[in-house]
XYZ file of C-alpha atoms in Angstrom:
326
model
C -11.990 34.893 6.346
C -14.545 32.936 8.019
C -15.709 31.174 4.058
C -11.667 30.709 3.406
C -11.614 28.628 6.563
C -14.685 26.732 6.034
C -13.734 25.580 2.147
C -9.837 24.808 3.728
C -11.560 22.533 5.406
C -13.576 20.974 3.103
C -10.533 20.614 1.134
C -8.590 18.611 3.722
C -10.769 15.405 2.967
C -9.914 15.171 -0.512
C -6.272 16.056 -0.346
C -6.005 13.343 2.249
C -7.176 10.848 -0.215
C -4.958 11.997 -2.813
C -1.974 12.079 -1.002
C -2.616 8.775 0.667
C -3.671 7.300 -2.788
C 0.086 8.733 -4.365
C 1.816 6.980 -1.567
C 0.050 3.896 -1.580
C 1.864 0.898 -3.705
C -1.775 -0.081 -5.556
C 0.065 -1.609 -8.239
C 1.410 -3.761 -5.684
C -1.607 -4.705 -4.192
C -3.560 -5.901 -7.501
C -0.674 -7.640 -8.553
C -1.196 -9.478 -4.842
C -4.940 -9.426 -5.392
C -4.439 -11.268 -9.101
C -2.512 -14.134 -7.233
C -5.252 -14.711 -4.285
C -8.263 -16.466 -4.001
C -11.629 -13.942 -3.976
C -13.662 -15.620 -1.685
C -11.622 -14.997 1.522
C -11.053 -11.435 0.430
C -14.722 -10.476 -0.102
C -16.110 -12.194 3.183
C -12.822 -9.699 5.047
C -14.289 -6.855 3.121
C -18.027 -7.832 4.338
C -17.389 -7.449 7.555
C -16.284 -4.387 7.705
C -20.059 -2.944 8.990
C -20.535 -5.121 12.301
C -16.948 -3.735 13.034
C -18.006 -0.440 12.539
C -21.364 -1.137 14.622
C -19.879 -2.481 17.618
C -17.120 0.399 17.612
C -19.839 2.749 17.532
C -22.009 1.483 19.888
C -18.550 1.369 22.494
C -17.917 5.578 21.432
C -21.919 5.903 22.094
C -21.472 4.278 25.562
C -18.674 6.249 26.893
C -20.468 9.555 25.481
C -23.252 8.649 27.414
C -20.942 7.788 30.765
C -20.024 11.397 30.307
C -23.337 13.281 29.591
C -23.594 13.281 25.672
C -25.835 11.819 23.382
C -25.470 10.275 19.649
C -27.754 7.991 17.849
C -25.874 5.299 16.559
C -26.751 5.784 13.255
C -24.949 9.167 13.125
C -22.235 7.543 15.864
C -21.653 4.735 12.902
C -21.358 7.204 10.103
C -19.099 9.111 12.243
C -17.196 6.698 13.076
C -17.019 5.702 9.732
C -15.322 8.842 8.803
C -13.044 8.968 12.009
C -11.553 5.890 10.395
C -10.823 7.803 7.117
C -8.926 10.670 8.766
C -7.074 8.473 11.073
C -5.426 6.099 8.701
C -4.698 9.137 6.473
C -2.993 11.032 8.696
C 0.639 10.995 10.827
C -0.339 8.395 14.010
C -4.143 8.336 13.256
C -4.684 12.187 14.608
C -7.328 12.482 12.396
C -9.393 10.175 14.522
C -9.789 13.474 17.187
C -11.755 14.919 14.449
C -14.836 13.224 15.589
C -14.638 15.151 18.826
C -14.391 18.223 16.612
C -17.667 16.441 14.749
C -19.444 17.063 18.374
C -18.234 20.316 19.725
C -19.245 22.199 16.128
C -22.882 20.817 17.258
C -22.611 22.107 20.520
C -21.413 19.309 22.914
C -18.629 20.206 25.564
C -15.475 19.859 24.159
C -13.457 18.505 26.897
C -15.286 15.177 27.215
C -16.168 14.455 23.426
C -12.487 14.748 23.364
C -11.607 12.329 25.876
C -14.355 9.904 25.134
C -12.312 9.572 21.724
C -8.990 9.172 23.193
C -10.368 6.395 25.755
C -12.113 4.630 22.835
C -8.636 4.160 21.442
C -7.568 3.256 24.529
C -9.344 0.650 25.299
C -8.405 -0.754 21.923
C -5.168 -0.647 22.939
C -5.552 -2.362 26.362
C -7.053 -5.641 24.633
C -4.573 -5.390 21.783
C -1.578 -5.337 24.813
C -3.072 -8.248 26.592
C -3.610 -10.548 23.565
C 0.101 -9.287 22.540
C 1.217 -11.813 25.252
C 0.373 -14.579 22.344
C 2.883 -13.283 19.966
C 5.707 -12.342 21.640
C 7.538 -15.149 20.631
C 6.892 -13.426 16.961
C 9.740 -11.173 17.523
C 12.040 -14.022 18.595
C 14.455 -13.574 15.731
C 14.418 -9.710 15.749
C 15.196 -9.075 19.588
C 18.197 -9.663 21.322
C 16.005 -11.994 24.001
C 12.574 -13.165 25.166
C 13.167 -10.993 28.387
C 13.337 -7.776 26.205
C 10.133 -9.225 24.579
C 8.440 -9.669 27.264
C 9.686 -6.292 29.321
C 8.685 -4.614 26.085
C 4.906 -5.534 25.978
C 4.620 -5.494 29.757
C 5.300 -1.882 29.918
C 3.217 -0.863 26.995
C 0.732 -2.428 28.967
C 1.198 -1.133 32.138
C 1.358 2.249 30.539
C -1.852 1.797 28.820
C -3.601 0.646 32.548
C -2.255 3.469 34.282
C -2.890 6.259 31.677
C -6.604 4.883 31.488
C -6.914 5.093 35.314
C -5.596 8.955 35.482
C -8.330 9.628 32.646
C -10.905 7.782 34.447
C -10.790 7.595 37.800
C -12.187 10.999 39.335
C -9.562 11.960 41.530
C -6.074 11.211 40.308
C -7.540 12.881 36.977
C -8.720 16.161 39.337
C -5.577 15.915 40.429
C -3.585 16.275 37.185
C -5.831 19.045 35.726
C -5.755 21.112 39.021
C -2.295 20.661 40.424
C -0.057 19.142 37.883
C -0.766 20.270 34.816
C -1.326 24.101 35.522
C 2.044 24.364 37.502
C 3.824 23.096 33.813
C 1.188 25.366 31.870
C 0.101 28.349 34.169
C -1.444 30.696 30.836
C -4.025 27.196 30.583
C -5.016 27.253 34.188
C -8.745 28.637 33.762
C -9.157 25.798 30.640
C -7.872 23.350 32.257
C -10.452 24.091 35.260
C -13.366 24.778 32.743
C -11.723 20.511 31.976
C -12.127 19.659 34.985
C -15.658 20.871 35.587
C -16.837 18.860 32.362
C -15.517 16.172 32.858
C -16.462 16.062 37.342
C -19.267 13.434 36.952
C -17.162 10.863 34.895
C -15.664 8.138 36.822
C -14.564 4.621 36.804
C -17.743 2.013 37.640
C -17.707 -1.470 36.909
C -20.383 -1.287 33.953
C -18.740 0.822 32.133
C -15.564 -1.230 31.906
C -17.407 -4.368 31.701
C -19.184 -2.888 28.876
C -16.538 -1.379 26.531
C -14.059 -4.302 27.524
C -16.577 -7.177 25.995
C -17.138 -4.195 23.166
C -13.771 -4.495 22.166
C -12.743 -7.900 22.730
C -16.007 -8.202 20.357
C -14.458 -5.346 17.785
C -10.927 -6.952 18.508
C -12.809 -10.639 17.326
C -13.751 -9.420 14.133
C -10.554 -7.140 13.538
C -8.760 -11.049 13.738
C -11.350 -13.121 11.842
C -10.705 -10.106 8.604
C -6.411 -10.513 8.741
C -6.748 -14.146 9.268
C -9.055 -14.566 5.810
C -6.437 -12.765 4.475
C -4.106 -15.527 5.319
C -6.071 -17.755 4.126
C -6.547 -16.076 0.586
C -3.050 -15.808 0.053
C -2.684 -19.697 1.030
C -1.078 -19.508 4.312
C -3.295 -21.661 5.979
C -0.544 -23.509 7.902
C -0.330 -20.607 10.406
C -2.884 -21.472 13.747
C -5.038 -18.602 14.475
C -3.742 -17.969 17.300
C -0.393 -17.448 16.349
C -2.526 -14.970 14.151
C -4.271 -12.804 16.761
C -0.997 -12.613 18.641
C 0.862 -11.232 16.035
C -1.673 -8.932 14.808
C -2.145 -7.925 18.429
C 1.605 -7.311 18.864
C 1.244 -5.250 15.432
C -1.371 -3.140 16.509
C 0.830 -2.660 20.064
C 4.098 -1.400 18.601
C 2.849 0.558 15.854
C 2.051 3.046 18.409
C 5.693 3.608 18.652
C 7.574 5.382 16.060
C 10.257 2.600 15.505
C 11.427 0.355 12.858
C 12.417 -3.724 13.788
C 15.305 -4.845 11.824
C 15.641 -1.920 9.685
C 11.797 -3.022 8.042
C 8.540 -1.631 8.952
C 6.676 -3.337 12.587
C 4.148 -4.880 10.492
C 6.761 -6.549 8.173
C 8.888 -7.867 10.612
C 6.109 -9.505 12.749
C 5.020 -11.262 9.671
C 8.129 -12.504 8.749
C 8.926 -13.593 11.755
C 6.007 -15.824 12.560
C 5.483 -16.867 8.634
C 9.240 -18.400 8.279
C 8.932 -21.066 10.703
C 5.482 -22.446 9.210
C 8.152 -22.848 5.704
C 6.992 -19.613 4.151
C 9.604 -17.243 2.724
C 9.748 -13.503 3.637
C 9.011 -12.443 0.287
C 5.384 -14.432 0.961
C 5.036 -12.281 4.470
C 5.981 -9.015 2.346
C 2.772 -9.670 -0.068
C 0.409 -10.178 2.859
C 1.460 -7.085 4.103
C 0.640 -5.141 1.381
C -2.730 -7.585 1.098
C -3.489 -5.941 4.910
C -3.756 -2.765 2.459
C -6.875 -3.786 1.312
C -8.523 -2.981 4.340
C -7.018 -0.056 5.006
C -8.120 1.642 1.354
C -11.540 0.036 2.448
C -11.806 1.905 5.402
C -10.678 5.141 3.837
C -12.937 4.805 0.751
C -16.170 4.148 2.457
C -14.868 7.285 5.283
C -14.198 9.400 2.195
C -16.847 9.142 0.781
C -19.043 8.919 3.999
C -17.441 12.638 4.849
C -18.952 13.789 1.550
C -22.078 13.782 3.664
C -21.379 14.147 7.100
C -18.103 16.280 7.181
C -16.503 16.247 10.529
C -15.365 20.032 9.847
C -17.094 22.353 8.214
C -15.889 25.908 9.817
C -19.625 26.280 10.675
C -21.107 25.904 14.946
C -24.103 23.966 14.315
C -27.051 23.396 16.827
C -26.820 20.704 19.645
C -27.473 16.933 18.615
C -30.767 16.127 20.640
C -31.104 12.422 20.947
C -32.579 9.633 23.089
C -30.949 6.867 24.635
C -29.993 5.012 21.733
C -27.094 2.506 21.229
């Protein structure tokens, strides 16, 4: 049973790929990548390591704020692979994985689960803030700027709040004692066990002045790789700021399982902030199948990257001993 489990497993890597690689329109994207210049494209693709780096080295930080230790070597090739399950699978679960990755080598669970979920949380934070820039993006797919604005506000305010439960020691006691074992009684002594991990983790100022300037940095070179991509297609009428903003409202509302206009998030935002600049929508469709690129980059070097490190093998594995690296 036990060797059925572990090669399932093993398995789940490759039929990612495959499935992802069916659905993906590649023909699409070479017929985009025939029509654009190579320069811009290769330079987006290069920097694809220092984002992975300074990801890392935020995930190793808020390991170590909660008592566990990863080089970051193994946190970058880790990482690496996180990427590769996320963007293959339904609202980037796949990304919890790496939390799997630590408790088969005999971390606690509990926080190597939550130091995951605040990594992308923090992402999200700086992505709602910078959304401010595009709202205007949406202008021509919303009924009105207040709806706009109301929209990103609370995604925001969401985000804040739901990082301040998770960090902040004693509203998050307060959940995992009181709330959230009155709703789930049979979960009560897990949900303590929780509780006792995570005890020591709370909210200081270096932590959030560290992982905030590690993701505005990570959030930097997430901008500089879409906006070469703009430029490779030609589009170099649209400011870069008008860039971030969208890209920031992109990354916002994709968390929500809606569709703008009857076309995908991603589509409409380009659209909408392409057309005034005197680009056509058909233009904003082929950059959004460019932003493809980067996703099949990511997956690629994850796939194969989980060839080698494989975030679940079916096997416990001993503890990762480390110093204080990253």
């Amino acid at each position: 049973m036990k060797k059925n489990l572990s090669l399932l497993l093993r398995l789940l890597g490759p039929a990612l790929l495959i499935i992802f690689l069916i659905n993906a329109d590649l023909g699409k994207l070479w017929l985009t990548l025939r029509e654009a210049q190579l320069w811009p494209i290769l330079l987006s693709l290069a920097l694809m390591p220092p984002f992975v780096i300074i990801k890392s080295w935020r995930w190793v930080r808020l390991l170590r704020e909660m008592g566990l230790t990863l080089k970051l070597s193994e946190a970058c090739l880790v990482y690496t692979v996180g990427l590769f399950y996320g963007a293959t699978t339904p609202g980037q679960a796949g990304d919890l994985l790496k939390a799997v990755y630590l408790g088969e080598r005999g971390q606690p669970v509990a926080p190597a689960m939550l130091s995951v979920v605040l990594d992308r949380l923090f992402d999200l934070l700086i992505m709602a803030a910078l959304a401010t820039l595009g709202i205007f993006a949406l202008g021509q797919l919303l009924p009105s700027r207040e709806l706009q604005l109301a929209l990103v506000i609370l995604m925001g305010l969401g985000l804040v709040t739901l990082t301040i439960f998770l960090l902040a020691r004693k509203p998050r006691e307060w959940v995992l004692t009181s709330v959230l074992p009155r709703i789930a009684p049979r979960f009560t002594a897990s949900l303590e066990r929780w509780n006792d991990q995570l005890r020591h983790l709370s909210l200081s100022p270096q932590l959030i002045i560290a992982v905030t300037i590690a993701s505005l940095i990570s959030a930097t070179f997430t901008f500089i790789r879409l906006w070469l991509l703009f430029l490779a297609l030609g589009l170099d009428r649209v400011p870069l700021y008008v860039v971030v903003g969208a890209s920031a409202l992109v990354a916002v509302l994709q968390v929500l399982p809606i569709s703008i206009a009857g076309v995908g998030v991603r589509d409409a935002v380009l659209i909408a902030i392409l057309l005034p600049y005197g680009y056509t929508a058909e233009q904003a469709l082929t950059l959004s199948g460019l932003f493809l690129l980067l996703n099949l980059q990511h997956i690629l070097v994850g796939f194969l990257f989980s060839l080698r490190v494989p975030l679940v093998s079916g096997e416990v594995k001993p503890k990762v001993v480390s110093g204080d690296e990253g």
